[in-house]
PDB file of C-alpha atoms in Angstrom:
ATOM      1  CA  UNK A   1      -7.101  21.931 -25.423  1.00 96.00           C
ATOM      2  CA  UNK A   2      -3.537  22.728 -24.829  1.00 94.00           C
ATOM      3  CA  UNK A   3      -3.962  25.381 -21.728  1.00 95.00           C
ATOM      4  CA  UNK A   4      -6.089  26.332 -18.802  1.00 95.00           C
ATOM      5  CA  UNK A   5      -6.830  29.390 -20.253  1.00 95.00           C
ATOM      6  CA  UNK A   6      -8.194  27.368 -23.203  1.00 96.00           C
ATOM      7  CA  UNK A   7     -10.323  25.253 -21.200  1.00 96.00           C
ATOM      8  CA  UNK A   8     -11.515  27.852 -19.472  1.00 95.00           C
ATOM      9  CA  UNK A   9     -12.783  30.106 -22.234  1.00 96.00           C
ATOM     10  CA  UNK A  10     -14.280  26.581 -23.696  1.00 96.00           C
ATOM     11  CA  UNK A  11     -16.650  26.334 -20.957  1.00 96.00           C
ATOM     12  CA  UNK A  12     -17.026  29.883 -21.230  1.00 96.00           C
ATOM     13  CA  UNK A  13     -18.427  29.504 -24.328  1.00 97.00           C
ATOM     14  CA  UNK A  14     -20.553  26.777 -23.842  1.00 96.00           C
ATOM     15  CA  UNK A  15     -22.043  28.603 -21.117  1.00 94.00           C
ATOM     16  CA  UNK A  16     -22.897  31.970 -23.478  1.00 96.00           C
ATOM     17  CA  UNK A  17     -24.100  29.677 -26.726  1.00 96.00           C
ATOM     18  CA  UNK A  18     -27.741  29.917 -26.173  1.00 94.00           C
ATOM     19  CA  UNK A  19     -28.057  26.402 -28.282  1.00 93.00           C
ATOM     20  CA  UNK A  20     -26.120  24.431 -25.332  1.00 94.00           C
ATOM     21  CA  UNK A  21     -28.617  24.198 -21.927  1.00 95.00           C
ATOM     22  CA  UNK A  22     -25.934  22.795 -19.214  1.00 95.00           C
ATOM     23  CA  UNK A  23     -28.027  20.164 -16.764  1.00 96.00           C
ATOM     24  CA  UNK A  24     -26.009  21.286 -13.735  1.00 94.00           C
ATOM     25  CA  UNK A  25     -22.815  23.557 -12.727  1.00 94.00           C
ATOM     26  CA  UNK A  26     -19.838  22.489 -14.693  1.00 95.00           C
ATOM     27  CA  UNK A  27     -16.750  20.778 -12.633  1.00 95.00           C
ATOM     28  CA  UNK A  28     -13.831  23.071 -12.217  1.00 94.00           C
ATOM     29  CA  UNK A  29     -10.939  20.735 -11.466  1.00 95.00           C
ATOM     30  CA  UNK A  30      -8.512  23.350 -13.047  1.00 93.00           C
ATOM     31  CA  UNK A  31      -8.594  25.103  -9.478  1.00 93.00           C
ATOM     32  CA  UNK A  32     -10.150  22.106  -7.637  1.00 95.00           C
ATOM     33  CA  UNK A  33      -8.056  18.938  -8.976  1.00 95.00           C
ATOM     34  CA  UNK A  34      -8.623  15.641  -7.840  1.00 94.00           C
ATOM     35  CA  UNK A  35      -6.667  14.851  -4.780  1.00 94.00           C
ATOM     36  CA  UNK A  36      -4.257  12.576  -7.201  1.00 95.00           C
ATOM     37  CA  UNK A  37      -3.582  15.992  -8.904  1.00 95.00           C
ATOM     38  CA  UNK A  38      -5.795  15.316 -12.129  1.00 96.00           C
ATOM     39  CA  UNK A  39      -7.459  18.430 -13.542  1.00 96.00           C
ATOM     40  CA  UNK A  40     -10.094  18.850 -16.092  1.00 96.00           C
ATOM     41  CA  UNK A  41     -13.691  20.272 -16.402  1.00 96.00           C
ATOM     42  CA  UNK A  42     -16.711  17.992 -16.213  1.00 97.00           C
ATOM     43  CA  UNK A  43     -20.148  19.329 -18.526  1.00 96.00           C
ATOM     44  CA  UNK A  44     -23.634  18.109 -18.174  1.00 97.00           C
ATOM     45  CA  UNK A  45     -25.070  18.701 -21.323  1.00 96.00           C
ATOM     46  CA  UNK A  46     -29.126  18.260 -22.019  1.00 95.00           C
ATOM     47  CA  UNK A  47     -29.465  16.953 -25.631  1.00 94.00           C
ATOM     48  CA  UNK A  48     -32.774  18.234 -27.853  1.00 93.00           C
ATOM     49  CA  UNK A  49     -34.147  14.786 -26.719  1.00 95.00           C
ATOM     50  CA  UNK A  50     -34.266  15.592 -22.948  1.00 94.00           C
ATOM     51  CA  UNK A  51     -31.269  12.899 -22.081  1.00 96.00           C
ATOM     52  CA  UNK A  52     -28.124  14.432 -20.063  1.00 97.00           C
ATOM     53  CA  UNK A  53     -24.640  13.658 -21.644  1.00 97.00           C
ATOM     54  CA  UNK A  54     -21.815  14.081 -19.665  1.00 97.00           C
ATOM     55  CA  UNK A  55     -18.565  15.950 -21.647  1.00 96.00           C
ATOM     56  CA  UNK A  56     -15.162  15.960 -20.095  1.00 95.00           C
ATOM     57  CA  UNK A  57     -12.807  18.354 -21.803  1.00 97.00           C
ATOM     58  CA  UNK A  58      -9.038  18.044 -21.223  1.00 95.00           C
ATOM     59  CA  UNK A  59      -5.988  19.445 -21.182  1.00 96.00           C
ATOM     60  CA  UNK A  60      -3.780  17.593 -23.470  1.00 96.00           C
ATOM     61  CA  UNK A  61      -0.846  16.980 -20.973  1.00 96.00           C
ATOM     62  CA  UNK A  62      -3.394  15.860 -18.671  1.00 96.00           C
ATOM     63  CA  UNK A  63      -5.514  13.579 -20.886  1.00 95.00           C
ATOM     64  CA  UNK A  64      -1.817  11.955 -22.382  1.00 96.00           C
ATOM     65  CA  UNK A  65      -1.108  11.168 -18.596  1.00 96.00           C
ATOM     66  CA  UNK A  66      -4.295   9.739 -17.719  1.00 95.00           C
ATOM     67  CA  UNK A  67      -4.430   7.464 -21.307  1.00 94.00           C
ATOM     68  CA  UNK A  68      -0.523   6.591 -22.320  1.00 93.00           C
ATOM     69  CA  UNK A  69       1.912   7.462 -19.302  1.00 93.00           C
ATOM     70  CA  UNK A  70      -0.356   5.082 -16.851  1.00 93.00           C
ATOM     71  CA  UNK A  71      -2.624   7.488 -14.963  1.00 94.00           C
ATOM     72  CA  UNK A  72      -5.616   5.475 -16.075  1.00 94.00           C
ATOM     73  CA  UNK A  73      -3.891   2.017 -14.802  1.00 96.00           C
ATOM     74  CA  UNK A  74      -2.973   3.260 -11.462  1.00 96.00           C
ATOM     75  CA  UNK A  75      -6.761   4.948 -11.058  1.00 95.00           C
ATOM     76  CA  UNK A  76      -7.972   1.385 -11.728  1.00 95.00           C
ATOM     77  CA  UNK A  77      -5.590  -0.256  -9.083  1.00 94.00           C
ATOM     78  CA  UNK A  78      -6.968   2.238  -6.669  1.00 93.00           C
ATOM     79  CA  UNK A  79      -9.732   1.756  -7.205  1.00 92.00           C
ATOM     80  CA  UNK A  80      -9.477  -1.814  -7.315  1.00 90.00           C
ATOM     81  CA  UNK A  81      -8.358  -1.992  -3.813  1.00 89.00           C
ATOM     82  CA  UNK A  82     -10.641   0.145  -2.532  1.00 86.00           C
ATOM     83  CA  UNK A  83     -13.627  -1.981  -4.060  1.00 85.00           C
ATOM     84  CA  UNK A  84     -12.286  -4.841  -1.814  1.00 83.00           C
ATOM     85  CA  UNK A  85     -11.551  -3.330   1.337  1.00 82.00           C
ATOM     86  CA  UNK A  86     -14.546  -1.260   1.536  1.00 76.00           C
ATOM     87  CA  UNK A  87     -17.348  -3.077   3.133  1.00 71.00           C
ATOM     88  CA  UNK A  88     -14.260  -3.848   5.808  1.00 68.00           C
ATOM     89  CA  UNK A  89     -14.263  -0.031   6.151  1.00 64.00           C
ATOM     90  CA  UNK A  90     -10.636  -0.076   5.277  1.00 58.00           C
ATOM     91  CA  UNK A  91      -9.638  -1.780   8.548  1.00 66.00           C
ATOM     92  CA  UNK A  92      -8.635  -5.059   8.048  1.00 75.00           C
ATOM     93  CA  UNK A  93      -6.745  -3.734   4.656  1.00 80.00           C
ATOM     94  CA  UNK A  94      -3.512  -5.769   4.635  1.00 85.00           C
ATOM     95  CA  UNK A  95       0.204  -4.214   4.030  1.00 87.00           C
ATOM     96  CA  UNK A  96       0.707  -5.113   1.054  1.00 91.00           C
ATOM     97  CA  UNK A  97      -2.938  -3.730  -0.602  1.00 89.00           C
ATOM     98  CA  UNK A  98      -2.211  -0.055   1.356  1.00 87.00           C
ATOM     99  CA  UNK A  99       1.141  -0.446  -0.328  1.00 92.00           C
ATOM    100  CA  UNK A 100      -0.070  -0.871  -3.730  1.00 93.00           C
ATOM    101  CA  UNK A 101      -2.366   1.839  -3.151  1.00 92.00           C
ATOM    102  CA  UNK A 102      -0.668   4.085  -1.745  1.00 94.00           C
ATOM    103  CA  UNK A 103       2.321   3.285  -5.108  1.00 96.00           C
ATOM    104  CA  UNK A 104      -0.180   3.677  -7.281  1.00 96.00           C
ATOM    105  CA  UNK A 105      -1.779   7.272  -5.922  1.00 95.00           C
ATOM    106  CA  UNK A 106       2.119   8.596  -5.582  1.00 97.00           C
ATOM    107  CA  UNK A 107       2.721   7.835  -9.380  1.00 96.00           C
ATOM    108  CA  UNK A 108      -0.568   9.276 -10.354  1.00 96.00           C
ATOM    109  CA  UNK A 109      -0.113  12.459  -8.268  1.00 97.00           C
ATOM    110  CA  UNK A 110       3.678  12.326  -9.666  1.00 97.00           C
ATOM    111  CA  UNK A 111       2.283  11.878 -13.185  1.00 96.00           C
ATOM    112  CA  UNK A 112      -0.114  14.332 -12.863  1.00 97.00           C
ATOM    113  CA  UNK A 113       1.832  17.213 -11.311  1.00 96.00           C
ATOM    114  CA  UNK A 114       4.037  16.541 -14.332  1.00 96.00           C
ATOM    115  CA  UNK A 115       1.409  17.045 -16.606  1.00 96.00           C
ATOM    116  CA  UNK A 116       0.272  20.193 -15.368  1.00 96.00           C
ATOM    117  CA  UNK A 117       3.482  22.035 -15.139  1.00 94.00           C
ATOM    118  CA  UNK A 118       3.543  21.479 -19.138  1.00 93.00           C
ATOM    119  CA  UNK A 119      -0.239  22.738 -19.991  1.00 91.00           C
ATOM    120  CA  UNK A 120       0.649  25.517 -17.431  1.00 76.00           C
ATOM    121  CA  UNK A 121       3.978  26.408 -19.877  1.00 65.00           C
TER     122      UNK A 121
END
């Protein structure tokens, strides 16, 4: 969707259609982002076969970020370091791994504040 107002009245929606049984309390990260700034709502849906699906719905802005500006490849670098220094705790983390990680979160939160300020036009 293009707004928050959109996405909210989505889930909305899905809340009042008595055909869609939600597993669990939807996600606000509209007014609870990640702390790299991404925002979104997360759905647990249960299907007619008993199986939960989970549905994220986006803001466009946010969801261009995240798959063509690089948001996605700096999550994964993250992520990436954290995967290696995390049986260590994050002690023994060298320089240059808190550097990349720390980079990559300031372009994400960069990227991401960017992207909200145009859903929020």
């Amino acid at each position: 969707v293009d707004t928050p107002e959109e996405l909210t009245n989505l889930v909305q929606k899905m809340e009042a259609d008595p055909n869609i049984k939600f597993a669990k309390q939807p996600k606000d990260r509209l007014n609870k982002p990640l702390d790299v700034g991404y925002r979104d709502a997360v759905v647990h849906v249960r299907l007619p076969n008993g199986m939960v699906a989970e549905m994220q719905l986006h803001l466009k802005p946010m969801l261009l970020a995240k798959e063509f500006g690089g948001g996605h490849k700096h999550y994964e670098t993250m992520r990436g370091v954290d995967a290696k220094y995390a049986a260590l705790r994050h002690r023994w983390m060298t320089q240059s791994a808190s550097d990349q990680w720390r980079e990559a979160f300031e372009e994400s939160a960069r990227l991401y504040a960017d992207a909200w300020s145009q859903s929020s036009r």
